[in-house]
CSV table of C-alpha atoms and ligand atoms in Angstrom, one decimal:
chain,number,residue,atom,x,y,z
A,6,UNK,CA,0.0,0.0,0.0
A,7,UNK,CA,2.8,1.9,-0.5
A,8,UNK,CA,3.2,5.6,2.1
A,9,UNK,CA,0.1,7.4,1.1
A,10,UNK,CA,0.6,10.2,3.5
A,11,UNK,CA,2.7,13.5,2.8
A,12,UNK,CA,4.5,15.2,6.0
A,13,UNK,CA,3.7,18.5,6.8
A,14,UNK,CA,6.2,21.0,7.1
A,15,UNK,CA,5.6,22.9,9.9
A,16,UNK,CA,6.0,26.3,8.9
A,17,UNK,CA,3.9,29.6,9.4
A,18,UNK,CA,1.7,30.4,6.4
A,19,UNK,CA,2.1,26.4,5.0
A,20,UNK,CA,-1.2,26.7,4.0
A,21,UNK,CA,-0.5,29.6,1.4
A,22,UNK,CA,-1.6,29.2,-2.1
A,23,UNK,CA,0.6,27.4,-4.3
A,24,UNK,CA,2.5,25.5,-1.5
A,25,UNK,CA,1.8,22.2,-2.6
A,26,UNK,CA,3.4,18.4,-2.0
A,27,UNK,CA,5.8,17.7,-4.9
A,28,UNK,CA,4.4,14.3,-5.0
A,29,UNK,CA,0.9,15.9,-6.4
A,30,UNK,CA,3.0,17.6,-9.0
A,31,UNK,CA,5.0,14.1,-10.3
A,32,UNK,CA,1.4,12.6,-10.5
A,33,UNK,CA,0.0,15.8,-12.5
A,34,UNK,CA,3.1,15.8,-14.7
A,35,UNK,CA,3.6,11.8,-15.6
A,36,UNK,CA,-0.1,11.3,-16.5
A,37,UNK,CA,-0.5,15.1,-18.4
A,38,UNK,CA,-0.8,14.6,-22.4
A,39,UNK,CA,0.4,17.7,-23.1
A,40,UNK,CA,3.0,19.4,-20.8
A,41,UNK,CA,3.1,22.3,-22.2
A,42,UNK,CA,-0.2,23.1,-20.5
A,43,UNK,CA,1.3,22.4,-16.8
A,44,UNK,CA,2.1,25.1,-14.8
A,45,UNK,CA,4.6,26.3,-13.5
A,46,UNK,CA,6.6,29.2,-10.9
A,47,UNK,CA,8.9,31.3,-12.5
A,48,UNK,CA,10.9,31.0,-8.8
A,49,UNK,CA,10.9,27.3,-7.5
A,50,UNK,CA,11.5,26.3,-4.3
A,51,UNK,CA,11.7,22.5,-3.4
A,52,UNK,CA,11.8,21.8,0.2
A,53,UNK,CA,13.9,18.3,0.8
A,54,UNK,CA,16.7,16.5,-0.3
A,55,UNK,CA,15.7,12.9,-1.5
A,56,UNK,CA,14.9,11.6,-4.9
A,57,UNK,CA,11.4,13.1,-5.0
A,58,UNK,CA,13.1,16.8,-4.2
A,59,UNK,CA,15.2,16.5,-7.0
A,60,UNK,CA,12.3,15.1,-9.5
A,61,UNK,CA,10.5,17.6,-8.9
A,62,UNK,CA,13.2,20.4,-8.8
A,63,UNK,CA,14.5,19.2,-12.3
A,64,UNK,CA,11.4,18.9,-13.7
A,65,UNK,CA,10.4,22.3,-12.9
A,66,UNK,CA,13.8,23.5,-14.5
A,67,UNK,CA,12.7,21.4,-17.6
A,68,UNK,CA,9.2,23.0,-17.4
A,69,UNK,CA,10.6,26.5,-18.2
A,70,UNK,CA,11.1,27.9,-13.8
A,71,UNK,CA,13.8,30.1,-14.2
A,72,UNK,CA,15.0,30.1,-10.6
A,73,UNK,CA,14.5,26.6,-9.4
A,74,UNK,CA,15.8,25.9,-5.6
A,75,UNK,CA,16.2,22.9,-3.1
A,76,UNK,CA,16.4,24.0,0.2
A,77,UNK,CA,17.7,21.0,2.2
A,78,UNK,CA,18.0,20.7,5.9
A,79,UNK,CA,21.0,19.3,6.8
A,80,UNK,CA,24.6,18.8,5.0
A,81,UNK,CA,24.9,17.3,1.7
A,82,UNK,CA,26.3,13.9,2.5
A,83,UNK,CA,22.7,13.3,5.1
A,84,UNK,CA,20.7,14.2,2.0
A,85,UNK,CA,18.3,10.9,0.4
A,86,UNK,CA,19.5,11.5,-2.7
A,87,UNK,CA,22.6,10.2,-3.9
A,88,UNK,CA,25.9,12.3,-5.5
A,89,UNK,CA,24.8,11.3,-9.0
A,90,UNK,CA,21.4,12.9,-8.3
A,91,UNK,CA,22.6,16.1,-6.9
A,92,UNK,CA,24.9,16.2,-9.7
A,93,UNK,CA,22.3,15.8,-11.5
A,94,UNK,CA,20.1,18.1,-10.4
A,95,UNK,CA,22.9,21.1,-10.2
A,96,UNK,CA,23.6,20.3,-14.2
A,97,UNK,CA,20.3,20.7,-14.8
A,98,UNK,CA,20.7,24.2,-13.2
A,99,UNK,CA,18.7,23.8,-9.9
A,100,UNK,CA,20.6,25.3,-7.0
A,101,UNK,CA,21.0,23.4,-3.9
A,102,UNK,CA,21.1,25.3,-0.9
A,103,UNK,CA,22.0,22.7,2.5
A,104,UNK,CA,21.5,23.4,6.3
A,105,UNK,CA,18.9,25.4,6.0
A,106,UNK,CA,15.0,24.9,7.4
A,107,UNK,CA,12.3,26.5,6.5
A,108,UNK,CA,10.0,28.8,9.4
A,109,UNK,CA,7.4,31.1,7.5
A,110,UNK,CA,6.1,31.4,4.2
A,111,UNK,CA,4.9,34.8,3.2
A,112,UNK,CA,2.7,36.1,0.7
A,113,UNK,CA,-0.8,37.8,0.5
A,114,UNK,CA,-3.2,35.0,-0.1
A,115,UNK,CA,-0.2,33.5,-2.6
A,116,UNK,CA,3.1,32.6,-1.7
A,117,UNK,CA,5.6,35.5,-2.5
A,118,UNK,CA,8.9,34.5,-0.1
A,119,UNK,CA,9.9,31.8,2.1
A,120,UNK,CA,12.2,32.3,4.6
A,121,UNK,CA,14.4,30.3,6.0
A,122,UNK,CA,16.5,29.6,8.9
A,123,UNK,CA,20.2,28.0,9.4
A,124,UNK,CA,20.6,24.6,11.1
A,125,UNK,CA,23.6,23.1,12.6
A,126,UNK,CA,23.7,19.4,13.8
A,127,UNK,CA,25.0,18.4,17.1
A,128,UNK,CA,25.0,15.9,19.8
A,129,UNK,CA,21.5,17.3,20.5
A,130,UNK,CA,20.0,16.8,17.2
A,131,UNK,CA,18.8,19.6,14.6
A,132,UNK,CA,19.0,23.2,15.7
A,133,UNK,CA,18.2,26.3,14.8
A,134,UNK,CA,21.2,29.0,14.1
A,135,UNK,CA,19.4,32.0,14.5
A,136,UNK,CA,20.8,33.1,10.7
A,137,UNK,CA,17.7,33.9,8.6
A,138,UNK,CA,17.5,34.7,5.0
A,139,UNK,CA,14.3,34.7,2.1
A,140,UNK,CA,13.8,33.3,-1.1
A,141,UNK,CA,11.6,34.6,-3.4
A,142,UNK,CA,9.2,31.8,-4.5
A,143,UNK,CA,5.8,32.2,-6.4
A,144,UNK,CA,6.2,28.1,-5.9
A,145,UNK,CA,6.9,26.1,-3.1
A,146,UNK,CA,6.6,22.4,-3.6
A,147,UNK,CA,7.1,19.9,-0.1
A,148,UNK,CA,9.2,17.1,-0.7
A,149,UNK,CA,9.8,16.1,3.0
A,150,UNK,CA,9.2,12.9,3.2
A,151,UNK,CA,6.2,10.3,3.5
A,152,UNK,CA,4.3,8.7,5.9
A,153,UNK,CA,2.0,5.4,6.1
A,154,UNK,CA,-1.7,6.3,6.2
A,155,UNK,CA,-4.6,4.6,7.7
A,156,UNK,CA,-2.0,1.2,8.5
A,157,UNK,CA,-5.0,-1.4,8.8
A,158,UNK,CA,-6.1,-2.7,12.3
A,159,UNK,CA,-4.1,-4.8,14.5
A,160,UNK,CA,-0.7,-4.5,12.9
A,161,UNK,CA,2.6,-3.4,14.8
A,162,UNK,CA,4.3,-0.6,13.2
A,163,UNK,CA,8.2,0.2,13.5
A,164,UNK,CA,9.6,3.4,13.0
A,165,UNK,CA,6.4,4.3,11.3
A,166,UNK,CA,6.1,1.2,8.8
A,167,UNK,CA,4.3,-2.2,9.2
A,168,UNK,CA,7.0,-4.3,11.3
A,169,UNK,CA,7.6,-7.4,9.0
A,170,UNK,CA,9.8,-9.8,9.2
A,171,UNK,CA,12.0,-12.9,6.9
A,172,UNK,CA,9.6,-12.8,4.2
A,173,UNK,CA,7.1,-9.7,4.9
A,174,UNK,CA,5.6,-11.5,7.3
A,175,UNK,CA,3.6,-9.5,10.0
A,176,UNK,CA,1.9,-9.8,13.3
A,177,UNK,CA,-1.3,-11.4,12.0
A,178,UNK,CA,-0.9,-14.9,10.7
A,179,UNK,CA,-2.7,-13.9,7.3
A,180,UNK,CA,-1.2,-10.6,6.4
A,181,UNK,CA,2.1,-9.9,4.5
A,182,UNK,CA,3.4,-6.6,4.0
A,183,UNK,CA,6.3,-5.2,1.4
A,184,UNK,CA,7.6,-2.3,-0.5
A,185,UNK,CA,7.9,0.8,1.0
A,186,UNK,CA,4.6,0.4,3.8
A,187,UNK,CA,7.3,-2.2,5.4
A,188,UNK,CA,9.8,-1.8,7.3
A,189,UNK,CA,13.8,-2.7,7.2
A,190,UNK,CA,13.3,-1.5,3.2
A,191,UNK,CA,14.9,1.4,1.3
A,192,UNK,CA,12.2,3.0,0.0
A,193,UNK,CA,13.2,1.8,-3.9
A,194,UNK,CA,11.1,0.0,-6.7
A,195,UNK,CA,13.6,-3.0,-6.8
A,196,UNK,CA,13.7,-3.6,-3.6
A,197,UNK,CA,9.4,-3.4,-3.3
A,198,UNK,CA,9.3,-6.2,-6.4
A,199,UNK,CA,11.7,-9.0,-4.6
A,200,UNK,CA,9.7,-8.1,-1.1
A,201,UNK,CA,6.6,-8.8,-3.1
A,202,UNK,CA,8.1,-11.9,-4.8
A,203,UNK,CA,9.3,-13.7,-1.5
A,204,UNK,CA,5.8,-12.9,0.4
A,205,UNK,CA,4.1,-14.2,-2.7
A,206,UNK,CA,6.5,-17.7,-2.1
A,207,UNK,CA,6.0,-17.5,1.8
A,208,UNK,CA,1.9,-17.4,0.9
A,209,UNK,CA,2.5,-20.1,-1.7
A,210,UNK,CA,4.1,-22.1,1.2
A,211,UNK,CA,2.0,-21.4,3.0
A,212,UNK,CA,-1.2,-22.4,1.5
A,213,UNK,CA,0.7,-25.1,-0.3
A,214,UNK,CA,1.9,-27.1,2.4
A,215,UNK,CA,5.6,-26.9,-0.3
A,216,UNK,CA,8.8,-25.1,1.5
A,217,UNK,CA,9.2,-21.5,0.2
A,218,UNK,CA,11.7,-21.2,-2.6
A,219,UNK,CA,13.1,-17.7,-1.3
A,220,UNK,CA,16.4,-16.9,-2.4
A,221,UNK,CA,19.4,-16.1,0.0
B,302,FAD,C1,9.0,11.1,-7.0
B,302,FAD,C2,9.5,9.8,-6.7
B,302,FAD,C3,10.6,9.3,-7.4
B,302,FAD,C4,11.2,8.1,-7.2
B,302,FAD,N1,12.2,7.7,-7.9
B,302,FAD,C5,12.7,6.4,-7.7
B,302,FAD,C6,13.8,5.9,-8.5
B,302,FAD,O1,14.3,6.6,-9.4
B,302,FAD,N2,14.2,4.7,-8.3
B,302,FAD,C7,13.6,3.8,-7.4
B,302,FAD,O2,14.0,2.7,-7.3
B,302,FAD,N3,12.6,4.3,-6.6
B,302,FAD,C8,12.1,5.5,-6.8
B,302,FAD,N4,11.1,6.0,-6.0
B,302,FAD,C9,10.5,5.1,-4.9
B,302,FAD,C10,9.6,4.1,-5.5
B,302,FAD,O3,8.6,4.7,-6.3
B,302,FAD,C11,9.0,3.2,-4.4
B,302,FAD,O4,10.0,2.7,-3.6
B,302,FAD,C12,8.1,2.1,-4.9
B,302,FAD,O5,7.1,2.6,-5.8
B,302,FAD,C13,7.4,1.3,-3.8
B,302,FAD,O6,6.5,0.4,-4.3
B,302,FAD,P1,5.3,0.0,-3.4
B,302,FAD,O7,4.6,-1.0,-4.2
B,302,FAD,O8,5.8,-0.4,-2.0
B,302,FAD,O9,4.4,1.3,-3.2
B,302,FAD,P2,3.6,2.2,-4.3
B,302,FAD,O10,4.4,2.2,-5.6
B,302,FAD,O11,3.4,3.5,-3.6
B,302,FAD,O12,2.3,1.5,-4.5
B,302,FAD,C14,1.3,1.3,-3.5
B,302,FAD,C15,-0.1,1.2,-4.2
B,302,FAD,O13,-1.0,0.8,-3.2
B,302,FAD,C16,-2.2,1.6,-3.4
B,302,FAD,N5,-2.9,1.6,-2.1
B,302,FAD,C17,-2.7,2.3,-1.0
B,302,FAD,N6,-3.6,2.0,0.0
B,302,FAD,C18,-4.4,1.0,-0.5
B,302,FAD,C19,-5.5,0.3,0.0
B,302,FAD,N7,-5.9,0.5,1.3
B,302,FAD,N8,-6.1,-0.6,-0.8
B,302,FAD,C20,-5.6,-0.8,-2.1
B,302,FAD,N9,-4.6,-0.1,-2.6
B,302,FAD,C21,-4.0,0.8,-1.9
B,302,FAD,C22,-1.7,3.0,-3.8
B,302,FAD,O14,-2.7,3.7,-4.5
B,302,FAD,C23,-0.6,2.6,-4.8
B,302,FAD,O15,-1.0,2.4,-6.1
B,302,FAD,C24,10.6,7.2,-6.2
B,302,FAD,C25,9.4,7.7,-5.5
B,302,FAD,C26,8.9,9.0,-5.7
B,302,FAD,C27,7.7,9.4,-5.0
């Protein structure tokens, strides 16, 4: 079932128009006919630094945003995306901004700025500097990260995901979980099809009476 949920970002005036989950905008943009007719800021900011952050940041750049921006919250080596995708992202002429989290988002009824604060990590987690600075943005997508929604009854979560184990097995003798909704994963498409091919042997097994054929 995949994480259905988007996490909110926490900031003053998040509910400004044309703040929106980057996640919304893939979906818009991989099922659209005719992309010229998307939309699209002429100042982009992306809030987040994993693989959906730079989707969206590069497609925006591709779209025709002039200014395109990922504002990440912590240094570059703690960022979800990997070197090749920042690279990629940079070449494509977004500008990555690191250690920086976001506190208000201004703007009469639209969003006009969002401004930001400085972070430093320490022995006592995230902290604020104190440094603030703006960005102008007429765009502001969230890419922050996703979260499992309405988890069905009766099933023990860890660390926010359905706690599974050997073959996606959960705490109900019936139920199997796998792909991102699970836990232990990484959140990637391989790794959700062999999840979903070893519960579908454990089932097999089970209903089967044969020993699961799981691979090592
Ligand atoms: C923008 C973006 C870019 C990504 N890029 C990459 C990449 O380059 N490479 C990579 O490997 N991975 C990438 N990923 C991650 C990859 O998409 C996921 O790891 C993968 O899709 C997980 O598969 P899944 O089957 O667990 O969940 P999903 O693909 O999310 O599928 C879950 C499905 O279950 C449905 N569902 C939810 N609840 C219910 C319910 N109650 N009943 C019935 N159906 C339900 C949902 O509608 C959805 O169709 C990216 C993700 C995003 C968001």
């Amino acid at each position: 079932m995949g994480l259905g949920g988007v996490n909110a970002l926490r900031a003053k005036g998040e509910d400004r128009e044309h703040v929106t989950d980057a996640i919304s905008f893939i979906r818009e943009l991989r099922q659209a006919s005719d992309l010229a007719s998307l939309p699209v800021g002429r100042d982009v900011v992306v809030i987040g630094g994993g693989m959906t952050a730079v989707d969206a940041a590069v497609q925006s750049k591709l779209l025709g945003a002039e200014n395109v921006t990922m504002v990440y919250r912590r240094g570059s080596e703690r960022m979800g995306a990997s070197r090749h995708e920042q690279d990629h992202a940079t070449s494509s002429g977004v500008r990555i901004i690191c250690n920086a989290a976001p506190v208000a988002i201004h703007g009469n009824g639209a969003v006009a700025e969002i401004e930001f604060c400085y972070t430093q990590d320490g022995p006592d987690g995230l902290t604020l500097t104190g440094d603030r600075f703006r960005l102008k943005a007429d765009q502001v997508f969230r890419a922050i990260g996703q979260q499992l929604q309405d988890a069905p009854d009766g099933l023990a979560l860890e660390g926010g995901k359905i706690a599974v184990t050997g073959p996606g097995r959960t705490g109900l003798p019936d139920v199997w979980a796998g792909g991102d909704c699970a836990s232990g994963g990484d959140d990637l498409t391989v790794t959700a099809v062999a999840e979903g091919r070893d519960a579908a042997e454990d089932i097999d097994a089970r209903l089967t009476g044969r020993p699961a054929e799981i691979p090592g």
